[in-house]
PDB file of C-alpha atoms in Angstrom:
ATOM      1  CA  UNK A   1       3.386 -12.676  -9.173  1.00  0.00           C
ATOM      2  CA  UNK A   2      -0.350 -13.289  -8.180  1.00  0.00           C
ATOM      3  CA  UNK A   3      -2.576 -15.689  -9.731  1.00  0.00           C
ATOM      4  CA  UNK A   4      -5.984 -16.413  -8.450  1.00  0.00           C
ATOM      5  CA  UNK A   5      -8.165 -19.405  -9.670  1.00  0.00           C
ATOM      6  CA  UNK A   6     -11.573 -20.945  -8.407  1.00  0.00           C
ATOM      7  CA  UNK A   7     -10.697 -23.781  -7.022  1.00  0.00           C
ATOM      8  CA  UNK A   8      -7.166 -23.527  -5.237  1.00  0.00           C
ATOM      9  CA  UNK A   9      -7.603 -19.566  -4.539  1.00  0.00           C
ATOM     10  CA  UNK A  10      -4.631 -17.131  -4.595  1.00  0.00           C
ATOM     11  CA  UNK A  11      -0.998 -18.249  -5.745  1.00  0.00           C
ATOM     12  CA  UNK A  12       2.349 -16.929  -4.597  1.00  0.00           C
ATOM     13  CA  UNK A  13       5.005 -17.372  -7.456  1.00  0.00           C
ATOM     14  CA  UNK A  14       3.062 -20.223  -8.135  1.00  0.00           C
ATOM     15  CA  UNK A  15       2.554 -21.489  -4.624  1.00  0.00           C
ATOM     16  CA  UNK A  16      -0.979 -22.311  -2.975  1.00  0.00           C
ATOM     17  CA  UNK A  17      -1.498 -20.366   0.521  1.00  0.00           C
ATOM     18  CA  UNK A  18      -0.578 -24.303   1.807  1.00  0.00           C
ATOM     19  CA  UNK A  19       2.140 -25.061  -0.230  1.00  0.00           C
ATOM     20  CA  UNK A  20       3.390 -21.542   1.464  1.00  0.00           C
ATOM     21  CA  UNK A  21       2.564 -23.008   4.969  1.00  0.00           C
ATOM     22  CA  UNK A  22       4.569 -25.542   4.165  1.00  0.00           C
ATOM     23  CA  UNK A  23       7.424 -24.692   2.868  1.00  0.00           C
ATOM     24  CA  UNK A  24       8.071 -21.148   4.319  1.00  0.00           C
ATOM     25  CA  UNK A  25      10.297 -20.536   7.383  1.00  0.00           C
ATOM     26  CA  UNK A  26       8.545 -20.194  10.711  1.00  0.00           C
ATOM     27  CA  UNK A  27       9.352 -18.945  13.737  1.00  0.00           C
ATOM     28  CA  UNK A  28      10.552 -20.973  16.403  1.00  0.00           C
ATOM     29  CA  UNK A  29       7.825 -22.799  18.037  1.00  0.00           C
ATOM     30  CA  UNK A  30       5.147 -21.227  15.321  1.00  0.00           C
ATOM     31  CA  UNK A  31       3.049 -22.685  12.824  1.00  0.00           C
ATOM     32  CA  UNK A  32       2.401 -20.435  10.268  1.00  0.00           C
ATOM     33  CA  UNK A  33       4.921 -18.547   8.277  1.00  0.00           C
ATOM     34  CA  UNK A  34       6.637 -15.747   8.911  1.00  0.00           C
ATOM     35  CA  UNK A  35       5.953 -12.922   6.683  1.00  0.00           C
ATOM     36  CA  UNK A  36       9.698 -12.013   6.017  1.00  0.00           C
ATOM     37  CA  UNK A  37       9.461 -15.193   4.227  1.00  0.00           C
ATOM     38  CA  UNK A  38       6.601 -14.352   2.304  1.00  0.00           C
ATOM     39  CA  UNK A  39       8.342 -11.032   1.557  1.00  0.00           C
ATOM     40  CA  UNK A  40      11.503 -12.625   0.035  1.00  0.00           C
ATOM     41  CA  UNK A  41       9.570 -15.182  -2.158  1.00  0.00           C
ATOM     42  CA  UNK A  42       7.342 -12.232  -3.541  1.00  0.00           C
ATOM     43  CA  UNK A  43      10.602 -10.523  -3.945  1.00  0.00           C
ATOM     44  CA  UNK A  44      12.931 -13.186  -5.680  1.00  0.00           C
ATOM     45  CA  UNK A  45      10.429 -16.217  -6.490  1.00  0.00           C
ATOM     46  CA  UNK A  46      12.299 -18.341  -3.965  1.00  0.00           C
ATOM     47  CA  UNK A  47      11.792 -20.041  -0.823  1.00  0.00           C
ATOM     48  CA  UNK A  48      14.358 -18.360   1.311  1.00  0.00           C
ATOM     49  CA  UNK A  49      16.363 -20.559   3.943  1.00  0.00           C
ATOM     50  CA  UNK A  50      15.744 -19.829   7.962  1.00  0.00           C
ATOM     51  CA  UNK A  51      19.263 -18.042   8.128  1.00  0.00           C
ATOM     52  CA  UNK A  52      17.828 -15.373   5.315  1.00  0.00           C
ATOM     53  CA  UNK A  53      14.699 -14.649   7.073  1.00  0.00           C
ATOM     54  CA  UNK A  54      16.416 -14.424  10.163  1.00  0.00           C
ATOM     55  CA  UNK A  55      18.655 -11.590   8.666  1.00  0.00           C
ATOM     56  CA  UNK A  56      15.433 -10.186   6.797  1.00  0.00           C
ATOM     57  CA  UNK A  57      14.002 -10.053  10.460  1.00  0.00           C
ATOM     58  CA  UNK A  58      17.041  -8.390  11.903  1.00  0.00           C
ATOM     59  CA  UNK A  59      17.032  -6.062   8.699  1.00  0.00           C
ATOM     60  CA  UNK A  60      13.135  -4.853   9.096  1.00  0.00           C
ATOM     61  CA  UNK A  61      13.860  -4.385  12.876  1.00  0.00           C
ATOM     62  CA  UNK A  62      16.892  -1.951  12.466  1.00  0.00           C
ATOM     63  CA  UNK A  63      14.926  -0.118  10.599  1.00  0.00           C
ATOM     64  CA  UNK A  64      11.584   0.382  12.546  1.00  0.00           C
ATOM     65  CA  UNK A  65      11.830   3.294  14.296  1.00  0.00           C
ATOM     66  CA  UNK A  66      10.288   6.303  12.809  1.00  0.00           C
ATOM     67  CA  UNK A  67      11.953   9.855  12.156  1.00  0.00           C
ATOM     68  CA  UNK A  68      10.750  12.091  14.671  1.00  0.00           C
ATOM     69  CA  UNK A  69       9.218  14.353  11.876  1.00  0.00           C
ATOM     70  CA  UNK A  70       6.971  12.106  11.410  1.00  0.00           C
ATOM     71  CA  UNK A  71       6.103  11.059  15.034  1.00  0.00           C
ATOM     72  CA  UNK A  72       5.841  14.744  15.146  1.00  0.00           C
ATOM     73  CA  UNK A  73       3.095  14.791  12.516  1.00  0.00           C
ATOM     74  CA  UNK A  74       1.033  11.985  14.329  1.00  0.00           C
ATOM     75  CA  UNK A  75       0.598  13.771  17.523  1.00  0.00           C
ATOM     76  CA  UNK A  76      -0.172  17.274  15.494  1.00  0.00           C
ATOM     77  CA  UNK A  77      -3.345  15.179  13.994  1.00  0.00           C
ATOM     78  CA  UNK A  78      -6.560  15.606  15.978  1.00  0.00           C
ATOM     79  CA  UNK A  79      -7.424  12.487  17.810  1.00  0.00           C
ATOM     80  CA  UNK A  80     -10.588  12.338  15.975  1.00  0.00           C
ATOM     81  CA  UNK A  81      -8.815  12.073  12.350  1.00  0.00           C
ATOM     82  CA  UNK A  82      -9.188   8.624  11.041  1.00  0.00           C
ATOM     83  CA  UNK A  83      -6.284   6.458  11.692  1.00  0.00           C
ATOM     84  CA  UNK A  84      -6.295   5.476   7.524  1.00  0.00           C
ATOM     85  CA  UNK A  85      -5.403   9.040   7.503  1.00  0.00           C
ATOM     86  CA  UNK A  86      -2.957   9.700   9.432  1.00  0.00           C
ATOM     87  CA  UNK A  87      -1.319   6.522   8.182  1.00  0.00           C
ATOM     88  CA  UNK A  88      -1.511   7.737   5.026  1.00  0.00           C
ATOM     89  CA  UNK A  89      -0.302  11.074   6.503  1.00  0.00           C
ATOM     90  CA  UNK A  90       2.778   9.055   7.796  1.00  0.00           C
ATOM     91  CA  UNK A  91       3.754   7.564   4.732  1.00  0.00           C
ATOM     92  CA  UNK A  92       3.031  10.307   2.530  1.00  0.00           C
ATOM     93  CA  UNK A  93       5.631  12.566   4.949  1.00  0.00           C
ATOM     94  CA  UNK A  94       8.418   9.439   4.823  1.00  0.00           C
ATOM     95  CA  UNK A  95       8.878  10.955   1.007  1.00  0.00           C
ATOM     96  CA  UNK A  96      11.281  13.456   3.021  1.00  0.00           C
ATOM     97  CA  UNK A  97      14.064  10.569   3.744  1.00  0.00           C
ATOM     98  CA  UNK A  98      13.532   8.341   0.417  1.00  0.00           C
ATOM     99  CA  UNK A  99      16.420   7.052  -0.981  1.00  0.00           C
ATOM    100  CA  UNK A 100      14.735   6.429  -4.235  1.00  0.00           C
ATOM    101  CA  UNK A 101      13.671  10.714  -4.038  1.00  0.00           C
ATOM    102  CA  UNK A 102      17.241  11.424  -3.958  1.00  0.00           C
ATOM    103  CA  UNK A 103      19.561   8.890  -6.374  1.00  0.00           C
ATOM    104  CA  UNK A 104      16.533  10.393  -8.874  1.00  0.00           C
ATOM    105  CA  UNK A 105      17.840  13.659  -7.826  1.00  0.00           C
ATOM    106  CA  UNK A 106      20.987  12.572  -8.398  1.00  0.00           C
ATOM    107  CA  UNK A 107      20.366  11.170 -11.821  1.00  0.00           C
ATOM    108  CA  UNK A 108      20.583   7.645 -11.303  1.00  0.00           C
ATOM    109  CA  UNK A 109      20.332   5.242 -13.987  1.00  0.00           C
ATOM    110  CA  UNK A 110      17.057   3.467 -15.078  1.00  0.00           C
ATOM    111  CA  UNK A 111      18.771   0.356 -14.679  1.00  0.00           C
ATOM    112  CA  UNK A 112      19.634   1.113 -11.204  1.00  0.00           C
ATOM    113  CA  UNK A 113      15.925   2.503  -9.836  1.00  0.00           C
ATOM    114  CA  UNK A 114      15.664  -0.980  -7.816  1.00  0.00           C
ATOM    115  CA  UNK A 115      18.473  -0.397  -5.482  1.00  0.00           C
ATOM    116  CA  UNK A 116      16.802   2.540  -3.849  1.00  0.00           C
ATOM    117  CA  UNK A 117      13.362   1.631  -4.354  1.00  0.00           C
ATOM    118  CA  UNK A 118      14.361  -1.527  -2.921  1.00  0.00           C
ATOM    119  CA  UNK A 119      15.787   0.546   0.207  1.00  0.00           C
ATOM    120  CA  UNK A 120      12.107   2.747   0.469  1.00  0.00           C
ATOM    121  CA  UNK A 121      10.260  -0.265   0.631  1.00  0.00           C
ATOM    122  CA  UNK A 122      12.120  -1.795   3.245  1.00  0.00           C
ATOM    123  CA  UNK A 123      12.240   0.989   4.959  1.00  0.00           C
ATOM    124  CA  UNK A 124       8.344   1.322   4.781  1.00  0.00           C
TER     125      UNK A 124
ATOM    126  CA  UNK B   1      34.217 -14.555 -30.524  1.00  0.00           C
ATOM    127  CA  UNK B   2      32.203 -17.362 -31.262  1.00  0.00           C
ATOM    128  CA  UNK B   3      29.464 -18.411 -29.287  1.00  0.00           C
ATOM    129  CA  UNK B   4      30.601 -21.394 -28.153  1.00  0.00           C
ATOM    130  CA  UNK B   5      33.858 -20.352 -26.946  1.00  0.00           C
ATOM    131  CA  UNK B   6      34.373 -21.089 -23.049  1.00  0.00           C
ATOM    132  CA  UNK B   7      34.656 -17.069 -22.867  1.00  0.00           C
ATOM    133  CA  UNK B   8      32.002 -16.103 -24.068  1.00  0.00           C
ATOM    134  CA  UNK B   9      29.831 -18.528 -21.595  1.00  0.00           C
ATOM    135  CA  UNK B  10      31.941 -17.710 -18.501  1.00  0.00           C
ATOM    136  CA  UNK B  11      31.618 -14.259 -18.954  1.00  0.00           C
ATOM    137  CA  UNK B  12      27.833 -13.795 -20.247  1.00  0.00           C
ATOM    138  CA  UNK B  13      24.706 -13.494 -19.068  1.00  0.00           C
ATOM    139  CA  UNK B  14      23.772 -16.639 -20.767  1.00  0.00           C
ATOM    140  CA  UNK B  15      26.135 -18.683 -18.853  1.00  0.00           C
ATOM    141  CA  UNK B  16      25.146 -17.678 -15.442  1.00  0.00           C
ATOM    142  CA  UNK B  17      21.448 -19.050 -16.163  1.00  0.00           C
ATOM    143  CA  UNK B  18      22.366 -22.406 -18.134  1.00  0.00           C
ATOM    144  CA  UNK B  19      20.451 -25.531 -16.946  1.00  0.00           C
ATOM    145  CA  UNK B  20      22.290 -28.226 -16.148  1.00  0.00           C
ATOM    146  CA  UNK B  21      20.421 -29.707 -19.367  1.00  0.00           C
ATOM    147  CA  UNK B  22      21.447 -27.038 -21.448  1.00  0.00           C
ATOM    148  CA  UNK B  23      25.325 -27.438 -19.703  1.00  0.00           C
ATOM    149  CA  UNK B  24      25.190 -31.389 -20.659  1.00  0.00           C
ATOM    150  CA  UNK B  25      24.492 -30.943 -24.419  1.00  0.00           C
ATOM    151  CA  UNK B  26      27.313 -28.317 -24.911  1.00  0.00           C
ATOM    152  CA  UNK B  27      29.511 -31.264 -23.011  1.00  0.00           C
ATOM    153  CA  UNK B  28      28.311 -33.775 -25.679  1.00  0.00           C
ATOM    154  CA  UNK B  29      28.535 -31.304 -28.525  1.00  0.00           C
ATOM    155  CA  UNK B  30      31.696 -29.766 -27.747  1.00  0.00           C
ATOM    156  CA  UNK B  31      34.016 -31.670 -25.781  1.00  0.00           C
ATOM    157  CA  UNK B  32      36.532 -28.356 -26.064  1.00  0.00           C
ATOM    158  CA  UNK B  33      34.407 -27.287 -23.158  1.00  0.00           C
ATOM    159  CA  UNK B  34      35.146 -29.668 -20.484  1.00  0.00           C
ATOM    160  CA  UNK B  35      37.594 -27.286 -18.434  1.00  0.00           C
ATOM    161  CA  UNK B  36      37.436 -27.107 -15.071  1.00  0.00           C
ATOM    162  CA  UNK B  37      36.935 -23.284 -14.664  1.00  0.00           C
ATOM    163  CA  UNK B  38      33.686 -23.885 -16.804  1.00  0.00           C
ATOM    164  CA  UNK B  39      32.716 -26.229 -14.003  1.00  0.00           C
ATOM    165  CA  UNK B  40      34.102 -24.409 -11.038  1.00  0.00           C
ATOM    166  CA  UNK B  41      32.084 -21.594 -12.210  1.00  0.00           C
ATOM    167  CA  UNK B  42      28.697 -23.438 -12.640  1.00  0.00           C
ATOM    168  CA  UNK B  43      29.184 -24.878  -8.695  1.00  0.00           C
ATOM    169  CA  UNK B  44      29.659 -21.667  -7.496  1.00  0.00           C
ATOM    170  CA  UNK B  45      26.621 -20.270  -8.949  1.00  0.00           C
ATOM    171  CA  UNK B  46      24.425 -23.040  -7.716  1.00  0.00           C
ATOM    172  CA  UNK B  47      25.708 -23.662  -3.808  1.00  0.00           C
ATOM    173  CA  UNK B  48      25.867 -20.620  -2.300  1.00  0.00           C
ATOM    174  CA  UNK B  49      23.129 -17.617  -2.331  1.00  0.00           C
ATOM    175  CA  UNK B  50      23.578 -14.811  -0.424  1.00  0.00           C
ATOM    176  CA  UNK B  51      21.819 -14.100   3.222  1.00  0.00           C
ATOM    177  CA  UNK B  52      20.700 -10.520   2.329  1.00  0.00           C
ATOM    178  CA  UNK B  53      17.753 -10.051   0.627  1.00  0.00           C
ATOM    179  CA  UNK B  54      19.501  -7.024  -0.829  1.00  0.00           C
ATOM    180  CA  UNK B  55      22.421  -9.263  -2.219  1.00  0.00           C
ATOM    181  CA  UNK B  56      20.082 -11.942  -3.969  1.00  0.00           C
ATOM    182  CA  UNK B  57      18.412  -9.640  -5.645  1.00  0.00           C
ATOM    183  CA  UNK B  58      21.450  -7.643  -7.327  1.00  0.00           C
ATOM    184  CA  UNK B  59      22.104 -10.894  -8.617  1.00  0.00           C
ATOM    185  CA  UNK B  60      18.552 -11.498 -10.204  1.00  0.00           C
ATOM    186  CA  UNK B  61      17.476  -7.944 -10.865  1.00  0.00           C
ATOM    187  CA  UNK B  62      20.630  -7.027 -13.560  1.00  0.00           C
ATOM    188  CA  UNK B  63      20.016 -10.445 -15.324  1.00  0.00           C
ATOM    189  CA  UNK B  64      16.119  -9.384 -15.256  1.00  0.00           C
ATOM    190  CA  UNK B  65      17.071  -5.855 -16.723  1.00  0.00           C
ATOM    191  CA  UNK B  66      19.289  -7.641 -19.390  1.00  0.00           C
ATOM    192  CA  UNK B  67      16.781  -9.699 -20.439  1.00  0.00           C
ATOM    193  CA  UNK B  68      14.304  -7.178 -21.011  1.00  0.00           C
ATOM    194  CA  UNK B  69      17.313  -5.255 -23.012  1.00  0.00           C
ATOM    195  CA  UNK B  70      18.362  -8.525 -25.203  1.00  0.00           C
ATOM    196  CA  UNK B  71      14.532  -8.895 -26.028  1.00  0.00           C
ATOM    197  CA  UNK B  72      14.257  -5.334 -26.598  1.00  0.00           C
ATOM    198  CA  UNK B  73      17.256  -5.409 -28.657  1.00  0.00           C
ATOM    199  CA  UNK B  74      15.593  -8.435 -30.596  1.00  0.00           C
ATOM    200  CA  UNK B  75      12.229  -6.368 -31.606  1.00  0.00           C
ATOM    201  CA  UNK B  76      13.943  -2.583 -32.537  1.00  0.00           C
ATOM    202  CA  UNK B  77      17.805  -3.673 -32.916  1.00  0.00           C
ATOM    203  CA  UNK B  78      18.733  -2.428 -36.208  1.00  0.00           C
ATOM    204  CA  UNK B  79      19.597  -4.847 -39.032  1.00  0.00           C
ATOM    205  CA  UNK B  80      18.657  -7.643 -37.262  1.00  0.00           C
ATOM    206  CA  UNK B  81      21.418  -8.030 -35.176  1.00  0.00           C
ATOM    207  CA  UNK B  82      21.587  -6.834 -31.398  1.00  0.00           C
ATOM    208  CA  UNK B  83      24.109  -6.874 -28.620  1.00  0.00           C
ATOM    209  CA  UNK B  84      23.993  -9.921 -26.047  1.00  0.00           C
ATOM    210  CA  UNK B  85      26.469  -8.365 -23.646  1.00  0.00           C
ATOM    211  CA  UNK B  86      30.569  -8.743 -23.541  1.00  0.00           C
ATOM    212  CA  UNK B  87      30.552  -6.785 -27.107  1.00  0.00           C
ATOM    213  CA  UNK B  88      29.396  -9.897 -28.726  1.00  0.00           C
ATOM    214  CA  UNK B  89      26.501  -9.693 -31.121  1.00  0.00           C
ATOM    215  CA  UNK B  90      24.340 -12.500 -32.750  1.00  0.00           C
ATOM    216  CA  UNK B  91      21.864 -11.782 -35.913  1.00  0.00           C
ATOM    217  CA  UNK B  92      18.513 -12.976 -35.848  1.00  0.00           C
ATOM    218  CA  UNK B  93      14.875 -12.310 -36.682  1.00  0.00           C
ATOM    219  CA  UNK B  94      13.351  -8.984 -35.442  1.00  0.00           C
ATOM    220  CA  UNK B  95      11.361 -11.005 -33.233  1.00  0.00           C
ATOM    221  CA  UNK B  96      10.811 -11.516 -28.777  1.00  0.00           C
ATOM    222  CA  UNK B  97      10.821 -14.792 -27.403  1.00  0.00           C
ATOM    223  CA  UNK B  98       8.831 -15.012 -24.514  1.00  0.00           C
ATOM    224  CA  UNK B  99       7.403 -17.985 -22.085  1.00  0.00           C
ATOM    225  CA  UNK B 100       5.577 -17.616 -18.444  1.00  0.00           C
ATOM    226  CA  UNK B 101       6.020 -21.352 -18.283  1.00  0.00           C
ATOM    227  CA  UNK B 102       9.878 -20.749 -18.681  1.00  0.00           C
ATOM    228  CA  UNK B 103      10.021 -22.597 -21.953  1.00  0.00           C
ATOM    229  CA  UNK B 104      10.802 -21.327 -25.524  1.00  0.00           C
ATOM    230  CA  UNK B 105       7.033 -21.606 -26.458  1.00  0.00           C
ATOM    231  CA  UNK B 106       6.025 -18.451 -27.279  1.00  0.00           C
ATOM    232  CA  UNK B 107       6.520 -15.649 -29.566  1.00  0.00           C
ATOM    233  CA  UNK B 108       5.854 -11.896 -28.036  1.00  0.00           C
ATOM    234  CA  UNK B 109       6.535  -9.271 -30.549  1.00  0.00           C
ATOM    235  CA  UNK B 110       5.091  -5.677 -30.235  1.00  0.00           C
ATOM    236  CA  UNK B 111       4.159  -5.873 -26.599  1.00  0.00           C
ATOM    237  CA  UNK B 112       3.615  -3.362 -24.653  1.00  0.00           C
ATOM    238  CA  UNK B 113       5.290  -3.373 -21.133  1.00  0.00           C
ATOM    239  CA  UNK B 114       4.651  -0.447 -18.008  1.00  0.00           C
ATOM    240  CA  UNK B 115       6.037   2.631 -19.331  1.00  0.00           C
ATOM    241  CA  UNK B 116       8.773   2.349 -16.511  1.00  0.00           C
ATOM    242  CA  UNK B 117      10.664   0.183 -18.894  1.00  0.00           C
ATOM    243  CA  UNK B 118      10.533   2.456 -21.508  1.00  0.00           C
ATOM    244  CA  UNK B 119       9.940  -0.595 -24.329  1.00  0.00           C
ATOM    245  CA  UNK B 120       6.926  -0.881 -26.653  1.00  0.00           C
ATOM    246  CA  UNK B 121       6.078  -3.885 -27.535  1.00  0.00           C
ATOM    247  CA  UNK B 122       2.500  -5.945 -28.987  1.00  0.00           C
ATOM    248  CA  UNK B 123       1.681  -9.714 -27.969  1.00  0.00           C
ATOM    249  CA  UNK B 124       1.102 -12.502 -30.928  1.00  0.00           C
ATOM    250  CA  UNK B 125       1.573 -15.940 -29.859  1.00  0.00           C
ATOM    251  CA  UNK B 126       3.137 -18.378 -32.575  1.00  0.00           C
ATOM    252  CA  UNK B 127       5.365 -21.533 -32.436  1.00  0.00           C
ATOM    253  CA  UNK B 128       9.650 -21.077 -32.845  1.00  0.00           C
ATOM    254  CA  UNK B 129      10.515 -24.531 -32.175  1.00  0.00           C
ATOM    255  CA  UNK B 130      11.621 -24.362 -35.981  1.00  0.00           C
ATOM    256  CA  UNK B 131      13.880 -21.576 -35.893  1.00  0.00           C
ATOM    257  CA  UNK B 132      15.184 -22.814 -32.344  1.00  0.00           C
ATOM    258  CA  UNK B 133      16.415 -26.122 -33.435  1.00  0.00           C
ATOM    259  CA  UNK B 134      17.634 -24.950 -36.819  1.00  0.00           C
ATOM    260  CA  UNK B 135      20.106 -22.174 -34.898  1.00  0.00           C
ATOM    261  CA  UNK B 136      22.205 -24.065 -31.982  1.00  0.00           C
ATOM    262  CA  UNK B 137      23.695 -21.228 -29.971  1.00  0.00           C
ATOM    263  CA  UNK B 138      20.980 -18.983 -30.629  1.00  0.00           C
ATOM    264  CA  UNK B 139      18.017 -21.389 -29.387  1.00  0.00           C
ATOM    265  CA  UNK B 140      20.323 -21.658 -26.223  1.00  0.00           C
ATOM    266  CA  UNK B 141      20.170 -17.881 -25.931  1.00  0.00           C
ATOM    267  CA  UNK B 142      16.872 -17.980 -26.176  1.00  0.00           C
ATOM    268  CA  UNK B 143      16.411 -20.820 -23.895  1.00  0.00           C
ATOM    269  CA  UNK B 144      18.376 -19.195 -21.453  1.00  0.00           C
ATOM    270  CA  UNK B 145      16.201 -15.887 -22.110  1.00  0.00           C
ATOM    271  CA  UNK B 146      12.809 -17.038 -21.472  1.00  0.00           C
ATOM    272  CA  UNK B 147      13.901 -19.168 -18.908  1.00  0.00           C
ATOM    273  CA  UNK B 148      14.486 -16.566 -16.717  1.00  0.00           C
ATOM    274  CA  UNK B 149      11.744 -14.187 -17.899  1.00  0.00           C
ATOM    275  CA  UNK B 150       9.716 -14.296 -14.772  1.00  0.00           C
ATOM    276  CA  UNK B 151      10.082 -10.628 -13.857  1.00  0.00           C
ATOM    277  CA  UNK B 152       9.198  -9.259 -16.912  1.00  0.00           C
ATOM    278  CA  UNK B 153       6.357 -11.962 -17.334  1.00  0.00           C
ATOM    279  CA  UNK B 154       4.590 -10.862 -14.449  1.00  0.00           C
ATOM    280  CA  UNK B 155       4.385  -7.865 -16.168  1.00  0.00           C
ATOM    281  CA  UNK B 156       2.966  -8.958 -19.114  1.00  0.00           C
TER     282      UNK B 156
END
């Protein structure tokens, strides 16, 4: 997925940071790509379309708010506790709602782990 | 079933990840295979993808998974033979074919891949181009196969 060489630095799928500036989607009246487009080629190996990062976009926004466990968490910490911390803290706690956590539970096949590790991530 | 029956390739895994190439040598080889749901189904595959990230990859991950299984299958499938989906089998040399370039150019037998794939496996890097054009249908499996590797290649 990565590849890193002397000369042209890291690679994408195969793609140099400016064949990535390129060819990604960007958002309107922007010049560098959006990172929903970076996510999808990461993901698939393909240079999504502006209509799929668009929906990627309205995806990751749906799901941005945090569970109010967690926000609960955050204020508990003491101000002086280092913010990698509490982030950590944060994700550590979003465990509690992962849909990967409960199809295991559940017994899901092996063949089937992406679906809700797919979900976690995007959730994350 | 043969492999070459229109069946076979509408229905399989293989079908869904012939290159056009690949499509226009079966045409020359067996004319019996110029119907138009053979076509129909190749357009379909090639002009629309999905919006939802979610979507386009249940369409890549399962072909991923069953490539992993046909190699699998390849190395540890008993009596050389192993299943290639559809209840069709094909017998062959207990061997992997593997390629991060997507071509048929390398051998990986007894590699070992993240334990989350539950496969054992070592690498060893040898030419098949005689084996692949001596078998027909099964270098186009394995064309087809290491073609579309790139998942499990990034995890080599």
């Amino acid at each position: 997925m990565f590849i890193v060489t002397l000369e042209e630095g890291i690679r994408f799928r195969g793609k140099t940071i400016p064949e990535c500036q390129a060819l990604l989607p960007k958002a309107p009246g922007g010049s560098e790509p959006l990172p929903e487009g970076l996510f999808w080629l990461l993901l698939t190996g393909e240079v999504p379309s502006q209509e799929q990062v668009t929906e990627l976009s309205r995806d990751w926004a749906a799901r941005a708010a945090l569970p109010e466990f967690v926000v609960e968490i955050l204020d508990r910490c003491p101000p002086t506790l280092h913010p990698m911390s509490q982030f950590s803290l944060a994700v550590t706690a979003l465990n509690h709602n992962s849909a990967f956590a409960k199809a295991y539970q559940d017994g899901v096949s092996k063949k089937d782990y992406w679906g809700p590790t797919f979900e976690d991530a995007m959730d994350l | 079933m043969s492999f070459c029956q229109p069946r076979f390739l509408l229905n399989s895994v293989c079908f869904q990840q012939l290159s056009w190439v690949v499509y226009s040598s079966l045409l020359q080889t067996r004319p019996s295979l110029r119907c138009p749901a053979f076509a129909a189904a190749r357009l379909s595959s090639t002009s629309s993808k999905p919006v939802s990230l979610k979507d386009r990859l249940a369409e890549i991950i399962p072909k991923e998974i069953e490539n992993v299984c046909i190699n699998s299958h390849l190395r540890t499938g008993l009596h050389n033979s192993f299943d290639v989906g559809e209840g069709h089998s094909c017998s062959t040399r207990q061997k992997i074919f593997w390629s991060r370039s997507g071509g048929p150019t390398v051998w990986v037998s007894n590699t070992q891949l993240p334990a989350i794939f539950g496969f054992k496996f070592n690498v060893e890097v040898c030419a098949v181009f005689p084996l692949l054009f001596g078998m027909a249908p099964f270098s186009m499996l394995v064309r087809v196969v290491s073609r579309r590797s790139t998942l499990c290649s990034s995890l080599l």
